[in-house]
Short mmCIF file of C-alpha atoms in Angstrom, two decimals:
data_model
loop_
_atom_site.label_atom_id
_atom_site.label_comp_id
_atom_site.label_asym_id
_atom_site.label_seq_id
_atom_site.Cartn_x
_atom_site.Cartn_y
_atom_site.Cartn_z
CA UNK Z 1 -46.32 22.75 -59.93
CA UNK Z 2 -46.26 19.03 -59.08
CA UNK Z 3 -47.02 15.98 -61.18
CA UNK Z 4 -44.04 16.54 -63.50
CA UNK Z 5 -42.34 13.39 -62.29
CA UNK Z 6 -44.90 10.94 -63.55
CA UNK Z 7 -43.67 7.80 -61.89
CA UNK Z 8 -39.97 8.66 -61.70
CA UNK Z 9 -40.45 10.75 -58.62
CA UNK Z 10 -41.74 8.16 -56.21
CA UNK Z 11 -38.40 7.14 -54.74
CA UNK Z 12 -35.05 8.75 -54.16
CA UNK Z 13 -33.45 5.68 -55.66
CA UNK Z 14 -35.00 6.27 -59.08
CA UNK Z 15 -33.51 8.42 -61.83
CA UNK Z 16 -35.72 10.10 -64.39
CA UNK Z 17 -34.85 9.59 -68.08
CA UNK Z 18 -33.30 13.06 -68.18
CA UNK Z 19 -30.98 12.30 -65.29
CA UNK Z 20 -32.82 13.95 -62.39
CA UNK Z 21 -33.57 12.60 -58.98
CA UNK Z 22 -36.94 14.23 -58.43
CA UNK Z 23 -37.11 13.62 -54.72
CA UNK Z 24 -33.98 15.74 -54.31
CA UNK Z 25 -35.52 18.48 -56.43
CA UNK Z 26 -38.69 18.36 -54.34
CA UNK Z 27 -36.63 18.68 -51.17
CA UNK Z 28 -35.08 21.81 -52.67
CA UNK Z 29 -38.61 23.13 -53.27
CA UNK Z 30 -39.33 22.80 -49.57
CA UNK Z 31 -36.39 25.10 -48.91
CA UNK Z 32 -37.36 27.54 -51.64
CA UNK Z 33 -40.78 28.01 -50.02
CA UNK Z 34 -39.35 28.87 -46.62
CA UNK Z 35 -38.73 32.40 -45.38
CA UNK Z 36 -35.41 33.95 -46.34
CA UNK Z 37 -32.11 33.27 -44.59
CA UNK Z 38 -28.83 34.92 -45.60
CA UNK Z 39 -25.19 35.09 -44.64
CA UNK Z 40 -22.29 37.45 -45.36
CA UNK Z 41 -18.61 36.75 -44.79
CA UNK Z 42 -16.96 40.10 -44.06
CA UNK Z 43 -13.34 41.04 -43.80
CA UNK Z 44 -13.45 40.59 -40.04
CA UNK Z 45 -16.09 37.91 -39.43
CA UNK Z 46 -19.35 36.29 -40.54
CA UNK Z 47 -22.96 37.47 -40.13
CA UNK Z 48 -26.11 35.33 -40.42
CA UNK Z 49 -29.61 36.76 -40.66
CA UNK Z 50 -33.07 35.20 -40.92
CA UNK Z 51 -36.43 36.74 -41.76
CA UNK Z 52 -38.87 35.07 -39.38
CA UNK Z 53 -42.50 35.45 -40.37
CA UNK Z 54 -44.67 35.86 -37.32
CA UNK Z 55 -47.51 33.44 -37.85
CA UNK Z 56 -49.60 34.45 -34.86
CA UNK Z 57 -49.87 37.19 -32.24
CA UNK Z 58 -50.06 34.42 -29.68
CA UNK Z 59 -46.39 33.53 -30.21
CA UNK Z 60 -43.81 34.70 -27.70
CA UNK Z 61 -41.28 37.00 -29.45
CA UNK Z 62 -37.86 35.53 -29.88
CA UNK Z 63 -39.09 31.96 -29.74
CA UNK Z 64 -38.96 29.71 -32.79
CA UNK Z 65 -35.22 30.08 -33.18
CA UNK Z 66 -33.85 29.68 -36.66
CA UNK Z 67 -30.16 30.11 -35.83
CA UNK Z 68 -28.38 27.59 -33.59
CA UNK Z 69 -24.98 27.09 -31.97
CA UNK Z 70 -23.10 24.08 -33.22
CA UNK Z 71 -20.08 24.75 -31.04
CA UNK Z 72 -18.55 27.87 -29.54
CA UNK Z 73 -16.94 28.74 -32.83
CA UNK Z 74 -19.69 27.63 -35.23
CA UNK Z 75 -23.34 28.40 -35.88
CA UNK Z 76 -26.04 27.27 -38.29
CA UNK Z 77 -29.04 29.07 -39.76
CA UNK Z 78 -31.77 26.74 -41.01
CA UNK Z 79 -34.10 27.24 -43.96
CA UNK Z 80 -36.79 24.77 -45.01
CA UNK Z 81 -38.63 22.21 -42.90
CA UNK Z 82 -37.85 23.28 -39.34
CA UNK Z 83 -38.20 19.88 -37.65
CA UNK Z 84 -35.80 18.43 -40.25
CA UNK Z 85 -33.52 21.34 -39.52
CA UNK Z 86 -33.41 20.49 -35.83
CA UNK Z 87 -32.10 17.03 -36.70
CA UNK Z 88 -29.38 18.50 -38.86
CA UNK Z 89 -28.37 20.84 -36.05
CA UNK Z 90 -28.19 17.91 -33.62
CA UNK Z 91 -26.06 15.94 -36.03
CA UNK Z 92 -23.69 18.86 -36.56
CA UNK Z 93 -23.40 19.33 -32.80
CA UNK Z 94 -22.55 15.65 -32.38
CA UNK Z 95 -19.92 15.84 -35.10
CA UNK Z 96 -18.38 18.87 -33.45
CA UNK Z 97 -18.21 17.41 -29.95
CA UNK Z 98 -16.92 14.04 -31.16
CA UNK Z 99 -14.20 15.72 -33.19
CA UNK Z 100 -13.12 17.76 -30.21
CA UNK Z 101 -13.19 14.72 -27.94
CA UNK Z 102 -11.01 12.69 -30.28
CA UNK Z 103 -8.63 15.28 -31.69
CA UNK Z 104 -8.52 17.73 -28.81
CA UNK Z 105 -9.26 20.79 -30.92
CA UNK Z 106 -12.33 22.50 -32.37
CA UNK Z 107 -13.66 21.10 -35.61
CA UNK Z 108 -12.39 23.14 -38.58
CA UNK Z 109 -15.01 24.77 -40.81
CA UNK Z 110 -14.18 22.72 -43.88
CA UNK Z 111 -14.46 19.47 -41.93
CA UNK Z 112 -17.79 20.43 -40.33
CA UNK Z 113 -19.18 21.41 -43.70
CA UNK Z 114 -18.02 18.11 -45.19
CA UNK Z 115 -19.62 16.13 -42.37
CA UNK Z 116 -23.01 17.88 -42.70
CA UNK Z 117 -22.89 17.56 -46.48
CA UNK Z 118 -22.08 13.85 -46.55
CA UNK Z 119 -24.76 13.24 -43.93
CA UNK Z 120 -27.42 14.96 -46.01
CA UNK Z 121 -26.19 13.28 -49.16
CA UNK Z 122 -26.69 9.82 -47.72
CA UNK Z 123 -30.43 10.48 -47.68
CA UNK Z 124 -30.30 11.21 -51.41
CA UNK Z 125 -28.64 7.91 -52.14
CA UNK Z 126 -30.34 5.25 -50.07
CA UNK Z 127 -33.90 4.08 -50.19
CA UNK Z 128 -35.15 4.05 -46.64
CA UNK Z 129 -35.60 7.76 -45.80
CA UNK Z 130 -36.49 10.89 -47.70
CA UNK Z 131 -33.97 13.68 -48.17
CA UNK Z 132 -33.88 16.45 -45.55
CA UNK Z 133 -35.85 19.50 -46.72
CA UNK Z 134 -33.26 21.82 -45.22
CA UNK Z 135 -30.57 24.18 -46.40
CA UNK Z 136 -27.95 25.00 -43.77
CA UNK Z 137 -25.96 28.21 -43.64
CA UNK Z 138 -22.84 27.51 -41.60
CA UNK Z 139 -20.83 30.28 -40.01
CA UNK Z 140 -17.50 29.05 -38.62
CA UNK Z 141 -14.29 30.54 -37.34
CA UNK Z 142 -11.09 28.54 -36.96
CA UNK Z 143 -7.39 29.34 -36.61
CA UNK Z 144 -6.41 27.85 -39.93
CA UNK Z 145 -8.82 29.62 -42.27
CA UNK Z 146 -10.31 32.44 -40.19
CA UNK Z 147 -14.03 33.28 -40.65
CA UNK Z 148 -15.92 31.12 -43.15
CA UNK Z 149 -19.45 30.88 -44.56
CA UNK Z 150 -20.75 27.63 -46.06
CA UNK Z 151 -24.07 26.65 -47.59
CA UNK Z 152 -25.13 22.99 -47.53
CA UNK Z 153 -28.13 22.20 -49.71
CA UNK Z 154 -30.62 19.33 -49.31
CA UNK Z 155 -28.80 17.34 -51.97
CA UNK Z 156 -25.53 17.47 -50.06
CA UNK Z 157 -23.95 20.03 -52.37
CA UNK Z 158 -21.84 22.41 -50.30
CA UNK Z 159 -19.91 25.51 -51.22
CA UNK Z 160 -18.01 28.20 -49.42
CA UNK Z 161 -19.39 31.70 -49.99
CA UNK Z 162 -18.67 35.36 -49.49
CA UNK Z 163 -22.41 35.93 -49.37
CA UNK Z 164 -25.52 33.94 -50.16
CA UNK Z 165 -29.21 33.49 -49.38
CA UNK Z 166 -31.82 30.73 -49.38
CA UNK Z 167 -35.62 30.68 -49.24
CA UNK Z 168 -38.34 32.73 -50.87
CA UNK Z 169 -36.41 35.97 -51.31
CA UNK Z 170 -33.05 34.48 -52.22
CA UNK Z 171 -32.85 35.89 -55.74
CA UNK Z 172 -33.56 39.45 -54.62
CA UNK Z 173 -31.18 39.19 -51.67
CA UNK Z 174 -28.38 37.80 -53.80
CA UNK Z 175 -28.87 40.59 -56.35
CA UNK Z 176 -28.69 43.13 -53.52
CA UNK Z 177 -25.57 41.80 -51.85
CA UNK Z 178 -23.70 41.16 -55.10
CA UNK Z 179 -22.68 44.80 -55.16
CA UNK Z 180 -21.02 44.62 -51.71
CA UNK Z 181 -17.22 44.67 -51.42
CA UNK Z 182 -16.75 41.62 -49.21
CA UNK Z 183 -13.09 42.22 -48.55
CA UNK Z 184 -13.83 45.69 -47.22
CA UNK Z 185 -17.14 45.43 -45.39
CA UNK Z 186 -17.00 45.06 -41.61
CA UNK Z 187 -19.35 42.94 -39.52
CA UNK Z 188 -21.12 45.97 -38.11
CA UNK Z 189 -21.76 47.24 -41.61
CA UNK Z 190 -22.90 43.78 -42.71
CA UNK Z 191 -25.44 43.67 -39.88
CA UNK Z 192 -27.01 46.84 -41.26
CA UNK Z 193 -26.84 45.54 -44.83
CA UNK Z 194 -28.58 42.31 -43.85
CA UNK Z 195 -31.34 44.21 -42.10
CA UNK Z 196 -31.80 46.58 -45.04
CA UNK Z 197 -31.87 43.73 -47.54
CA UNK Z 198 -34.33 41.61 -45.62
CA UNK Z 199 -36.66 44.54 -45.06
CA UNK Z 200 -36.47 45.36 -48.74
CA UNK Z 201 -37.32 41.88 -49.96
CA UNK Z 202 -39.99 41.20 -47.37
CA UNK Z 203 -42.95 41.05 -49.69
CA UNK Z 204 -46.15 41.20 -47.75
CA UNK Z 205 -45.53 44.41 -45.85
CA UNK Z 206 -48.74 43.85 -43.94
CA UNK Z 207 -47.40 40.72 -42.28
CA UNK Z 208 -45.01 41.36 -39.40
CA UNK Z 209 -41.68 39.62 -39.18
CA UNK Z 210 -38.87 39.26 -36.70
CA UNK Z 211 -35.23 39.67 -37.62
CA UNK Z 212 -32.91 37.11 -36.06
CA UNK Z 213 -29.20 37.78 -36.49
CA UNK Z 214 -25.98 36.21 -35.31
CA UNK Z 215 -22.30 36.80 -35.91
CA UNK Z 216 -18.76 35.62 -35.30
CA UNK Z 217 -16.22 38.42 -34.99
CA UNK Z 218 -13.63 39.91 -32.69
CA UNK Z 219 -16.37 41.75 -30.81
CA UNK Z 220 -18.02 38.43 -30.00
CA UNK Z 221 -14.68 36.97 -28.91
CA UNK Z 222 -14.65 34.88 -32.08
CA UNK Z 223 -17.59 32.93 -30.68
CA UNK Z 224 -20.87 32.43 -32.50
CA UNK Z 225 -23.32 34.70 -30.70
CA UNK Z 226 -26.52 36.67 -31.25
CA UNK Z 227 -25.90 40.17 -32.51
CA UNK Z 228 -26.52 42.40 -29.47
CA UNK Z 229 -30.12 43.61 -29.29
CA UNK Z 230 -29.20 47.31 -29.51
CA UNK Z 231 -27.30 46.73 -32.76
CA UNK Z 232 -30.18 44.77 -34.23
CA UNK Z 233 -32.63 47.50 -33.22
CA UNK Z 234 -30.38 50.17 -34.70
CA UNK Z 235 -30.00 48.19 -37.92
CA UNK Z 236 -33.77 47.75 -38.14
CA UNK Z 237 -34.23 51.50 -37.72
CA UNK Z 238 -31.88 52.17 -40.58
CA UNK Z 239 -33.55 49.46 -42.66
CA UNK Z 240 -37.03 50.86 -42.09
CA UNK Z 241 -35.82 54.36 -42.95
CA UNK Z 242 -34.19 53.13 -46.16
CA UNK Z 243 -37.34 51.21 -47.13
CA UNK Z 244 -39.54 54.29 -46.57
CA UNK Z 245 -37.16 56.42 -48.57
CA UNK Z 246 -37.33 54.13 -51.55
CA UNK Z 247 -41.10 53.98 -51.16
CA UNK Z 248 -41.26 57.76 -51.31
CA UNK Z 249 -39.11 57.76 -54.42
CA UNK Z 250 -41.74 55.63 -56.17
CA UNK I 1 5.55 12.16 -12.66
CA UNK I 2 6.25 10.31 -9.40
CA UNK I 3 3.54 7.80 -10.19
CA UNK I 4 5.31 6.95 -13.43
CA UNK I 5 8.61 6.19 -11.72
CA UNK I 6 6.66 4.00 -9.32
CA UNK I 7 4.97 2.16 -12.16
CA UNK I 8 8.15 1.83 -14.10
CA UNK I 9 10.09 0.72 -11.05
CA UNK I 10 7.52 -1.93 -10.24
CA UNK I 11 7.48 -3.20 -13.80
CA UNK I 12 11.27 -3.25 -13.98
CA UNK I 13 11.51 -5.12 -10.72
CA UNK I 14 9.20 -7.75 -12.13
CA UNK I 15 11.03 -7.92 -15.43
CA UNK I 16 14.52 -8.11 -13.96
CA UNK I 17 13.71 -11.09 -11.76
CA UNK I 18 14.09 -13.59 -14.60
CA UNK I 19 15.60 -12.58 -17.90
CA UNK I 20 13.56 -15.10 -19.85
CA UNK I 21 10.34 -13.62 -18.46
CA UNK I 22 11.27 -10.06 -19.23
CA UNK I 23 9.87 -8.37 -22.32
CA UNK I 24 12.15 -5.99 -24.22
CA UNK I 25 11.79 -2.56 -22.78
CA UNK I 26 13.27 0.72 -23.66
CA UNK I 27 14.95 1.54 -20.37
CA UNK I 28 15.80 4.83 -21.86
CA UNK I 29 16.58 8.45 -21.73
CA UNK I 30 14.49 10.74 -23.93
CA UNK I 31 14.74 14.52 -24.01
CA UNK I 32 12.81 17.19 -25.91
CA UNK I 33 13.38 20.92 -25.70
CA UNK I 34 11.88 23.98 -27.41
CA UNK I 35 14.12 26.80 -28.55
CA UNK I 36 13.71 30.09 -30.34
CA UNK I 37 12.42 28.91 -33.72
CA UNK I 38 11.82 25.20 -33.21
CA UNK I 39 12.31 22.13 -31.09
CA UNK I 40 15.10 19.57 -30.51
CA UNK I 41 14.41 15.95 -29.61
CA UNK I 42 16.95 13.39 -28.50
CA UNK I 43 17.16 9.79 -27.32
CA UNK I 44 19.76 7.18 -26.40
CA UNK I 45 19.98 3.89 -28.29
CA UNK I 46 19.87 1.07 -25.76
CA UNK I 47 17.16 -1.61 -25.70
CA UNK I 48 17.57 -4.16 -22.96
CA UNK I 49 15.94 -7.39 -21.80
CA UNK I 50 16.97 -7.67 -18.19
CA UNK I 51 20.76 -7.34 -18.31
CA UNK I 52 21.05 -8.28 -21.95
CA UNK I 53 21.31 -5.41 -24.41
CA UNK I 54 19.28 -6.61 -27.35
CA UNK I 55 19.95 -3.49 -29.43
CA UNK I 56 22.71 -0.95 -28.73
CA UNK I 57 21.85 1.46 -31.51
CA UNK I 58 18.10 1.48 -31.75
CA UNK I 59 16.03 4.42 -32.99
CA UNK I 60 13.58 5.53 -30.35
CA UNK I 61 12.50 8.56 -32.34
CA UNK I 62 9.47 7.76 -34.45
CA UNK I 63 8.13 10.07 -37.13
CA UNK I 64 4.35 10.51 -36.91
CA UNK I 65 3.83 13.23 -39.54
CA UNK I 66 6.10 15.53 -41.55
CA UNK I 67 6.43 17.86 -38.62
CA UNK I 68 5.67 15.82 -35.47
CA UNK I 69 7.84 13.14 -33.87
CA UNK I 70 7.33 10.70 -31.02
CA UNK I 71 9.97 9.80 -28.40
CA UNK I 72 9.37 6.33 -26.95
CA UNK I 73 10.16 4.97 -23.49
CA UNK I 74 8.62 2.12 -21.55
CA UNK I 75 7.60 -1.06 -23.30
CA UNK I 76 9.13 -1.25 -26.78
CA UNK I 77 6.17 -3.16 -28.20
CA UNK I 78 3.51 -0.92 -26.64
CA UNK I 79 5.15 2.29 -27.78
CA UNK I 80 5.65 1.00 -31.31
CA UNK I 81 1.99 -0.02 -31.47
CA UNK I 82 0.84 3.36 -30.16
CA UNK I 83 3.06 5.10 -32.67
CA UNK I 84 1.66 3.05 -35.54
CA UNK I 85 -1.95 3.78 -34.57
CA UNK I 86 -1.32 7.50 -34.15
CA UNK I 87 0.53 7.66 -37.44
CA UNK I 88 -2.48 6.03 -39.12
CA UNK I 89 -5.01 8.42 -37.55
CA UNK I 90 -2.79 11.41 -38.32
CA UNK I 91 -2.56 10.49 -41.98
CA UNK I 92 -6.33 10.19 -42.18
CA UNK I 93 -6.77 13.55 -40.49
CA UNK I 94 -4.21 15.23 -42.73
CA UNK I 95 -6.21 13.99 -45.72
CA UNK I 96 -9.44 15.38 -44.27
CA UNK I 97 -7.93 18.71 -43.29
CA UNK I 98 -5.94 19.13 -46.47
CA UNK I 99 -3.07 20.27 -44.27
CA UNK I 100 -0.76 19.04 -41.50
CA UNK I 101 -2.52 18.53 -38.16
CA UNK I 102 -1.27 20.68 -35.29
CA UNK I 103 1.18 19.28 -32.75
CA UNK I 104 -1.48 19.54 -30.07
CA UNK I 105 -3.86 17.36 -32.05
CA UNK I 106 -1.24 14.61 -32.44
CA UNK I 107 -0.42 14.83 -28.75
CA UNK I 108 -4.11 14.40 -28.03
CA UNK I 109 -4.26 11.25 -30.14
CA UNK I 110 -1.29 9.77 -28.28
CA UNK I 111 -2.84 10.73 -24.95
CA UNK I 112 -6.18 9.20 -25.94
CA UNK I 113 -4.47 5.88 -26.71
CA UNK I 114 -2.62 5.93 -23.40
CA UNK I 115 -5.72 6.86 -21.43
CA UNK I 116 -8.25 4.53 -23.00
CA UNK I 117 -5.92 1.54 -22.74
CA UNK I 118 -4.22 2.39 -19.50
CA UNK I 119 -4.78 -1.09 -18.05
CA UNK I 120 -2.80 -2.72 -20.81
CA UNK I 121 -0.17 -0.24 -21.94
CA UNK I 122 3.11 0.93 -20.49
CA UNK I 123 4.26 3.77 -22.66
CA UNK I 124 5.81 6.97 -21.37
CA UNK I 125 5.99 9.18 -24.42
CA UNK I 126 7.07 12.62 -25.50
CA UNK I 127 5.44 14.26 -28.50
CA UNK I 128 7.40 17.08 -30.08
CA UNK I 129 6.89 18.98 -33.29
CA UNK I 130 6.69 22.24 -35.17
CA UNK I 131 3.53 23.76 -36.65
CA UNK I 132 2.98 27.11 -38.29
CA UNK I 133 0.44 28.32 -35.72
CA UNK I 134 2.38 27.81 -32.52
CA UNK I 135 5.97 27.03 -33.55
CA UNK I 136 7.99 24.42 -31.69
CA UNK I 137 6.09 22.54 -28.98
CA UNK I 138 6.74 19.68 -26.57
CA UNK I 139 4.05 17.57 -24.89
CA UNK I 140 4.65 15.02 -22.17
CA UNK I 141 2.32 12.02 -22.41
CA UNK I 142 3.23 9.73 -19.51
CA UNK I 143 1.72 6.38 -18.53
CA UNK I 144 -1.95 6.87 -17.70
CA UNK I 145 -2.74 9.32 -20.45
CA UNK I 146 -2.03 12.77 -19.04
CA UNK I 147 -1.17 15.34 -21.69
CA UNK I 148 1.07 18.17 -20.48
CA UNK I 149 2.48 20.94 -22.68
CA UNK I 150 5.98 21.86 -21.55
CA UNK I 151 8.90 24.04 -22.56
CA UNK I 152 11.14 21.00 -22.18
CA UNK I 153 10.52 17.41 -21.10
CA UNK I 154 12.42 14.26 -20.23
CA UNK I 155 11.36 10.70 -19.61
CA UNK I 156 12.66 7.16 -19.36
CA UNK I 157 14.67 5.49 -16.64
CA UNK I 158 17.74 7.63 -17.32
CA UNK I 159 15.79 10.85 -16.90
CA UNK I 160 15.85 10.49 -13.11
CA UNK I 161 19.56 11.29 -13.11
CA UNK I 162 19.32 14.54 -15.03
CA UNK I 163 16.42 16.50 -13.50
CA UNK I 164 18.88 18.64 -11.61
CA UNK I 165 20.95 19.29 -14.71
CA UNK I 166 17.86 20.19 -16.76
CA UNK I 167 16.48 22.51 -14.09
CA UNK I 168 19.75 24.37 -13.74
CA UNK I 169 20.97 24.48 -17.34
CA UNK I 170 17.74 25.20 -19.25
CA UNK I 171 17.11 28.74 -20.28
CA UNK I 172 14.39 30.25 -22.45
CA UNK I 173 14.99 31.42 -26.04
CA UNK I 174 18.07 29.35 -26.71
CA UNK I 175 19.53 29.29 -30.18
CA UNK I 176 19.41 26.13 -32.25
CA UNK I 177 23.05 25.28 -31.49
CA UNK I 178 22.60 25.88 -27.77
CA UNK I 179 19.51 23.68 -27.69
CA UNK I 180 21.19 20.85 -29.62
CA UNK I 181 24.18 21.00 -27.27
CA UNK I 182 21.88 21.06 -24.26
CA UNK I 183 19.99 17.95 -25.37
CA UNK I 184 23.17 16.05 -26.27
CA UNK I 185 24.81 16.94 -22.95
CA UNK I 186 21.74 15.87 -20.99
CA UNK I 187 21.58 12.52 -22.76
CA UNK I 188 25.27 11.87 -22.27
CA UNK I 189 25.00 12.56 -18.55
CA UNK I 190 22.05 10.20 -18.17
CA UNK I 191 23.73 7.51 -20.25
CA UNK I 192 26.79 7.73 -17.99
CA UNK I 193 24.81 6.87 -14.87
CA UNK I 194 21.82 4.79 -16.00
CA UNK I 195 22.56 1.16 -16.76
CA UNK I 196 19.50 0.90 -19.00
CA UNK I 197 20.56 3.85 -21.17
CA UNK I 198 23.57 4.04 -23.41
CA UNK I 199 24.96 3.26 -26.82
CA UNK I 200 24.40 6.10 -29.28
CA UNK I 201 22.70 9.48 -29.24
CA UNK I 202 20.16 10.34 -31.91
CA UNK I 203 18.67 13.82 -32.21
CA UNK I 204 16.15 15.46 -34.51
CA UNK I 205 15.83 19.23 -34.87
CA UNK I 206 12.51 20.58 -36.23
CA UNK I 207 11.94 24.10 -37.51
CA UNK I 208 9.92 25.78 -40.22
CA UNK I 209 12.19 24.30 -42.88
CA UNK I 210 11.73 20.71 -41.77
CA UNK I 211 13.66 18.05 -39.87
CA UNK I 212 17.39 17.49 -39.45
CA UNK I 213 18.60 14.21 -37.99
CA UNK I 214 21.91 13.86 -36.22
CA UNK I 215 23.68 10.74 -35.02
CA UNK I 216 26.40 10.65 -32.36
CA UNK I 217 28.17 7.30 -32.43
CA UNK I 218 29.07 5.49 -29.24
CA UNK I 219 32.69 6.62 -29.23
CA UNK I 220 31.78 10.26 -29.79
CA UNK I 221 29.34 10.58 -26.91
CA UNK I 222 30.65 13.21 -24.44
CA UNK I 223 32.30 11.64 -21.38
CA UNK I 224 32.14 12.75 -17.80
CA UNK I 225 33.60 12.09 -14.38
CA UNK I 226 35.99 9.13 -14.43
CA UNK I 227 34.57 7.72 -17.64
CA UNK I 228 37.20 6.00 -19.74
CA UNK I 229 38.09 7.25 -23.19
CA UNK I 230 37.34 4.75 -25.94
CA UNK I 231 40.44 2.81 -27.12
CA UNK I 232 42.36 4.51 -29.96
CA UNK I 233 41.97 1.54 -32.29
CA UNK I 234 38.19 1.59 -31.98
CA UNK I 235 38.08 5.34 -32.52
CA UNK I 236 40.05 5.02 -35.72
CA UNK I 237 37.58 2.42 -36.91
CA UNK I 238 40.05 -0.43 -37.32
CA UNK I 239 39.23 -3.73 -35.68
CA UNK I 240 42.08 -5.99 -34.65
CA UNK I 241 41.31 -9.65 -34.34
CA UNK I 242 43.40 -11.91 -32.23
CA UNK I 243 43.75 -15.24 -33.93
CA UNK I 244 45.08 -18.31 -32.26
#
């Protein structure tokens, strides 16, 4: 897997002869090895979901958060190196509060995305620090553009999505959600879809995992909040049932 | 608002003591008023240094963005500087947003300048504009840095004479014509009684289609109780010079 760089991968300030910056690629690998995180922008809001592998029975359930509040109207799900992710969350929170303090209104989604992306990009350009091994899924709601979903990669590339996923199971998740009609699906339906998809792609069925989900919709008062526990439980029920059904079909 | 009159009064007392010491100030009347579909702003044209009128037809309405304007009263220099800074920040923000900033955001920028530099500045400002989310809006940003959204607002030395008129004559959901007449009438009344206000009336009307500027020359300003009509020769625009 490693050793392809052969000398061109020692520093983020070095190109390889075929035009790659290997350190950036390696940062992306850190994300690709993490457990899956996904987001769906529905017709009436945004939903984020993370598959959290439970590493030990000694861990308290619900700890090791993967989804964070950036501001009332914005949230971030983190995939990749978790300590790096915490720094990115802090930076995004600072950007949001500074913007509000200066301009008197909540930071718009496109601006927040741009700020996180240019921050991450700086670490791909200058010599002193390595790139962040983090991909950030941003869920934002503002007056101008309504609900939005952004993905910011370790390189600083950022796009706005209807639906996307990062981490180990991203390919399978993206294939699953491609068939969804994003302009028709509601948040409640998306919560169930996320649960079903994550259960389906969770490979080692022996290993337990926790489902962490958040949303921004009318029901949450257009604030970024955890999906209520009963809805998550209900979605997990449906997901487990669907997974068993497809098992039986095999 | 009382504190502002106090501050202004104190500053004026200082500045009127010796004309050579006084800095130009916009002893002024400024008025802004929302109506059904937009907002009307208006100002007089007099800039005075003590008893000397340095400009009788100045423009106290400053454009900050396509859809937000600033009405200036207090120190001419301070308010121009504030306007320039806010215009600069607004342009930057518009570039970042890819769209016009909201009126509230601009008002916040003006308020931030007034608040953070309150020891040095003397600017009593009105911010008025039209944005697609909330329509026509007026914000009062007096000395000190308060930001107050209002249905209508007045400021400047001449405003003290027209509070009663504004309170009694304002009504909600006026038409554009009613609002323009209301603002013009208010300014004319203030200009009649305030020595530091006078000259011309300038108004700007903002709605979803943009801005319309109007100018009422000195001899067309409405007159009130015992005010003299302008001489016929001046009204016709001919100047007669007496030679010899």
